[in-house]
One Martini backbone bead per residue (centre of mass of N, CA, C, O) as a GRO file, in nm:
protein
  152
    1MET     BB    1   2.699  -3.188   3.400
    2ARG     BB    2   2.516  -3.216   3.122
    3LYS     BB    3   2.300  -3.041   2.950
    4ARG     BB    4   2.002  -3.086   2.833
    5SER     BB    5   1.785  -3.065   2.615
    6ASP     BB    6   1.460  -2.976   2.630
    7ALA     BB    7   1.378  -3.200   2.417
    8ASP     BB    8   1.469  -3.446   2.619
    9VAL     BB    9   1.227  -3.341   2.792
   10PRO     BB   10   0.938  -3.394   2.911
   11PRO     BB   11   0.658  -3.246   2.932
   12GLY     BB   12   0.531  -3.075   3.237
   13LEU     BB   13   0.386  -3.099   3.557
   14LEU     BB   14   0.474  -2.970   3.880
   15LEU     BB   15   0.418  -3.054   4.222
   16VAL     BB   16   0.502  -2.831   4.487
   17ASP     BB   17   0.602  -2.831   4.829
   18LYS     BB   18   0.666  -2.541   4.956
   19PRO     BB   19   0.886  -2.415   5.159
   20GLY     BB   20   0.995  -2.228   5.383
   21GLY     BB   21   1.250  -1.988   5.267
   22MET     BB   22   1.162  -2.007   4.973
   23THR     BB   23   1.157  -1.920   4.664
   24SER     BB   24   1.024  -1.966   4.363
   25HIS     BB   25   1.296  -1.941   4.219
   26ASP     BB   26   1.444  -2.158   4.381
   27VAL     BB   27   1.269  -2.391   4.277
   28VAL     BB   28   1.329  -2.355   3.979
   29ALA     BB   29   1.638  -2.385   3.998
   30ARG     BB   30   1.632  -2.671   4.111
   31ALA     BB   31   1.480  -2.802   3.877
   32ARG     BB   32   1.686  -2.737   3.661
   33ARG     BB   33   1.914  -2.902   3.787
   34VAL     BB   34   1.776  -3.183   3.822
   35LEU     BB   35   1.671  -3.189   3.506
   36SER     BB   36   1.857  -3.040   3.301
   37VAL     BB   37   1.698  -2.758   3.247
   38ARG     BB   38   1.574  -2.438   3.140
   39LYS     BB   39   1.255  -2.485   3.100
   40VAL     BB   40   1.123  -2.321   3.380
   41GLY     BB   41   0.814  -2.259   3.557
   42HIS     BB   42   0.554  -2.061   3.717
   43ALA     BB   43   0.202  -1.998   3.832
   44GLY     BB   44   0.302  -1.848   4.104
   45THR     BB   45   0.387  -1.659   4.360
   46LEU     BB   46   0.551  -1.724   4.664
   47ASP     BB   47   0.630  -1.642   4.945
   48PRO     BB   48   0.893  -1.729   5.134
   49MET     BB   49   0.707  -1.800   5.395
   50ALA     BB   50   0.544  -1.969   5.223
   51THR     BB   51   0.333  -2.248   5.195
   52GLY     BB   52   0.291  -2.480   4.921
   53LEU     BB   53   0.158  -2.476   4.616
   54LEU     BB   54   0.374  -2.523   4.327
   55VAL     BB   55   0.352  -2.467   3.988
   56LEU     BB   56   0.525  -2.641   3.736
   57GLY     BB   57   0.686  -2.594   3.424
   58VAL     BB   58   0.802  -2.808   3.154
   59GLY     BB   59   0.880  -2.685   2.888
   60ALA     BB   60   0.603  -2.674   2.692
   61ALA     BB   61   0.423  -2.652   2.965
   62THR     BB   62   0.454  -2.343   3.018
   63ARG     BB   63   0.191  -2.266   2.854
   64LEU     BB   64  -0.007  -2.360   3.101
   65LEU     BB   65   0.038  -2.150   3.338
   66GLY     BB   66  -0.170  -1.934   3.290
   67PRO     BB   67  -0.433  -2.102   3.319
   68VAL     BB   68  -0.361  -2.228   3.593
   69GLY     BB   69  -0.312  -1.950   3.754
   70GLY     BB   70  -0.622  -1.836   3.693
   71HIS     BB   71  -0.737  -1.976   3.921
   72ASP     BB   72  -0.865  -2.046   4.195
   73LYS     BB   73  -0.791  -1.973   4.540
   74THR     BB   74  -0.659  -2.100   4.852
   75TYR     BB   75  -0.624  -1.979   5.187
   76GLU     BB   76  -0.408  -2.014   5.471
   77ALA     BB   77  -0.407  -1.862   5.805
   78THR     BB   78  -0.227  -1.678   6.048
   79ILE     BB   79  -0.325  -1.446   6.298
   80ARG     BB   80  -0.251  -1.114   6.430
   81LEU     BB   81  -0.380  -0.915   6.660
   82GLY     BB   82  -0.269  -0.568   6.695
   83GLN     BB   83  -0.066  -0.556   6.439
   84ALA     BB   84   0.178  -0.354   6.268
   85THR     BB   85   0.377  -0.374   5.974
   86VAL     BB   86   0.597  -0.287   5.723
   87THR     BB   87   0.520  -0.584   5.564
   88ASP     BB   88   0.237  -0.721   5.650
   89ASP     BB   89   0.396  -0.919   5.847
   90ARG     BB   90   0.588  -1.109   6.074
   91GLU     BB   91   0.883  -0.992   5.967
   92GLY     BB   92   0.832  -0.711   6.044
   93GLU     BB   93   0.839  -0.419   6.173
   94VAL     BB   94   0.687  -0.277   6.434
   95LEU     BB   95   0.456  -0.001   6.435
   96ALA     BB   96   0.194  -0.127   6.592
   97THR     BB   97   0.007  -0.155   6.908
   98VAL     BB   98  -0.298  -0.319   7.004
   99SER     BB   99  -0.566  -0.407   7.159
  100ALA     BB  100  -0.770  -0.728   7.130
  101ALA     BB  101  -0.967  -0.782   7.376
  102GLY     BB  102  -1.250  -0.671   7.230
  103VAL     BB  103  -1.234  -0.913   7.040
  104ASP     BB  104  -1.457  -1.125   6.903
  105ASP     BB  105  -1.565  -1.392   6.726
  106ASP     BB  106  -1.774  -1.234   6.555
  107ALA     BB  107  -1.576  -1.020   6.445
  108VAL     BB  108  -1.390  -1.218   6.304
  109ARG     BB  109  -1.594  -1.353   6.119
  110ALA     BB  110  -1.682  -1.090   5.975
  111ALA     BB  111  -1.401  -1.017   5.862
  112LEU     BB  112  -1.350  -1.288   5.710
  113ALA     BB  113  -1.601  -1.278   5.522
  114ARG     BB  114  -1.471  -1.030   5.356
  115GLN     BB  115  -1.229  -1.255   5.252
  116THR     BB  116  -1.436  -1.381   5.057
  117GLY     BB  117  -1.416  -1.441   4.747
  118PRO     BB  118  -1.405  -1.199   4.536
  119LEU     BB  119  -1.088  -1.024   4.501
  120GLN     BB  120  -0.880  -0.748   4.545
  121GLN     BB  121  -0.555  -0.747   4.552
  122VAL     BB  122  -0.320  -0.624   4.782
  123PRO     BB  123  -0.020  -0.537   4.783
  124SER     BB  124   0.248  -0.572   4.939
  125SER     BB  125   0.506  -0.379   5.063
  126VAL     BB  126   0.709  -0.638   4.958
  127SER     BB  127   0.665  -0.622   4.671
  128ALA     BB  128   0.729  -0.605   4.308
  129VAL     BB  129   0.581  -0.370   4.272
  130LYS     BB  130   0.545  -0.064   4.116
  131VAL     BB  131   0.645   0.260   4.262
  132GLY     BB  132   0.759   0.516   4.105
  133GLY     BB  133   0.967   0.300   3.950
  134ARG     BB  134   0.980   0.117   4.212
  135ARG     BB  135   1.023  -0.122   4.411
  136SER     BB  136   0.862  -0.180   4.697
  137TYR     BB  137   1.093  -0.323   4.858
  138ASP     BB  138   1.295  -0.087   4.818
  139ARG     BB  139   1.130   0.126   4.972
  140VAL     BB  140   1.136  -0.012   5.246
  141ARG     BB  141   1.449  -0.016   5.277
  142ALA     BB  142   1.438   0.317   5.253
  143GLY     BB  143   1.181   0.415   5.438
  144ARG     BB  144   0.931   0.406   5.244
  145PRO     BB  145   0.658   0.411   5.105
  146SER     BB  146   0.519   0.134   4.900
  147SER     BB  147   0.251   0.061   4.851
  148SER     BB  148  -0.024   0.144   4.678
  149ARG     BB  149  -0.181   0.224   4.940
  150HIS     BB  150   0.055   0.426   5.041
  151ALA     BB  151   0.104   0.606   4.768
  152ARG     BB  152  -0.182   0.769   4.748
   0.00000   0.00000   0.00000
């Protein structure tokens, strides 16, 4: 199939319900193939295990992705109390386990209340942020502290 020029495809935003297991780049690559265009981008990376809305821009609409991605976001999560992993998520090797038997509903509500409203996000240890000139996820694979909070 011959790729069409990006000028042949009307610009627009695509709302994609990203499934788990795909990277945001995988979704962009698939959109490029299906639409036969080169100029496709996204408004913000979702972790491969994350599911949810991924906003894509096609053609000239990629200029809108900055303002679109800059808006407030809402996250929904399932948490496991009492475990710490090397990747700060369910996929990483467990580093420590402690009993959460003494944690009651009020303590959970109070902790979650501190996670609402404007927050400074701390990058995951397996993020692409650079620490000491190397990608954090590369440092994890090498068995070294990785995220900015671990590197300080």
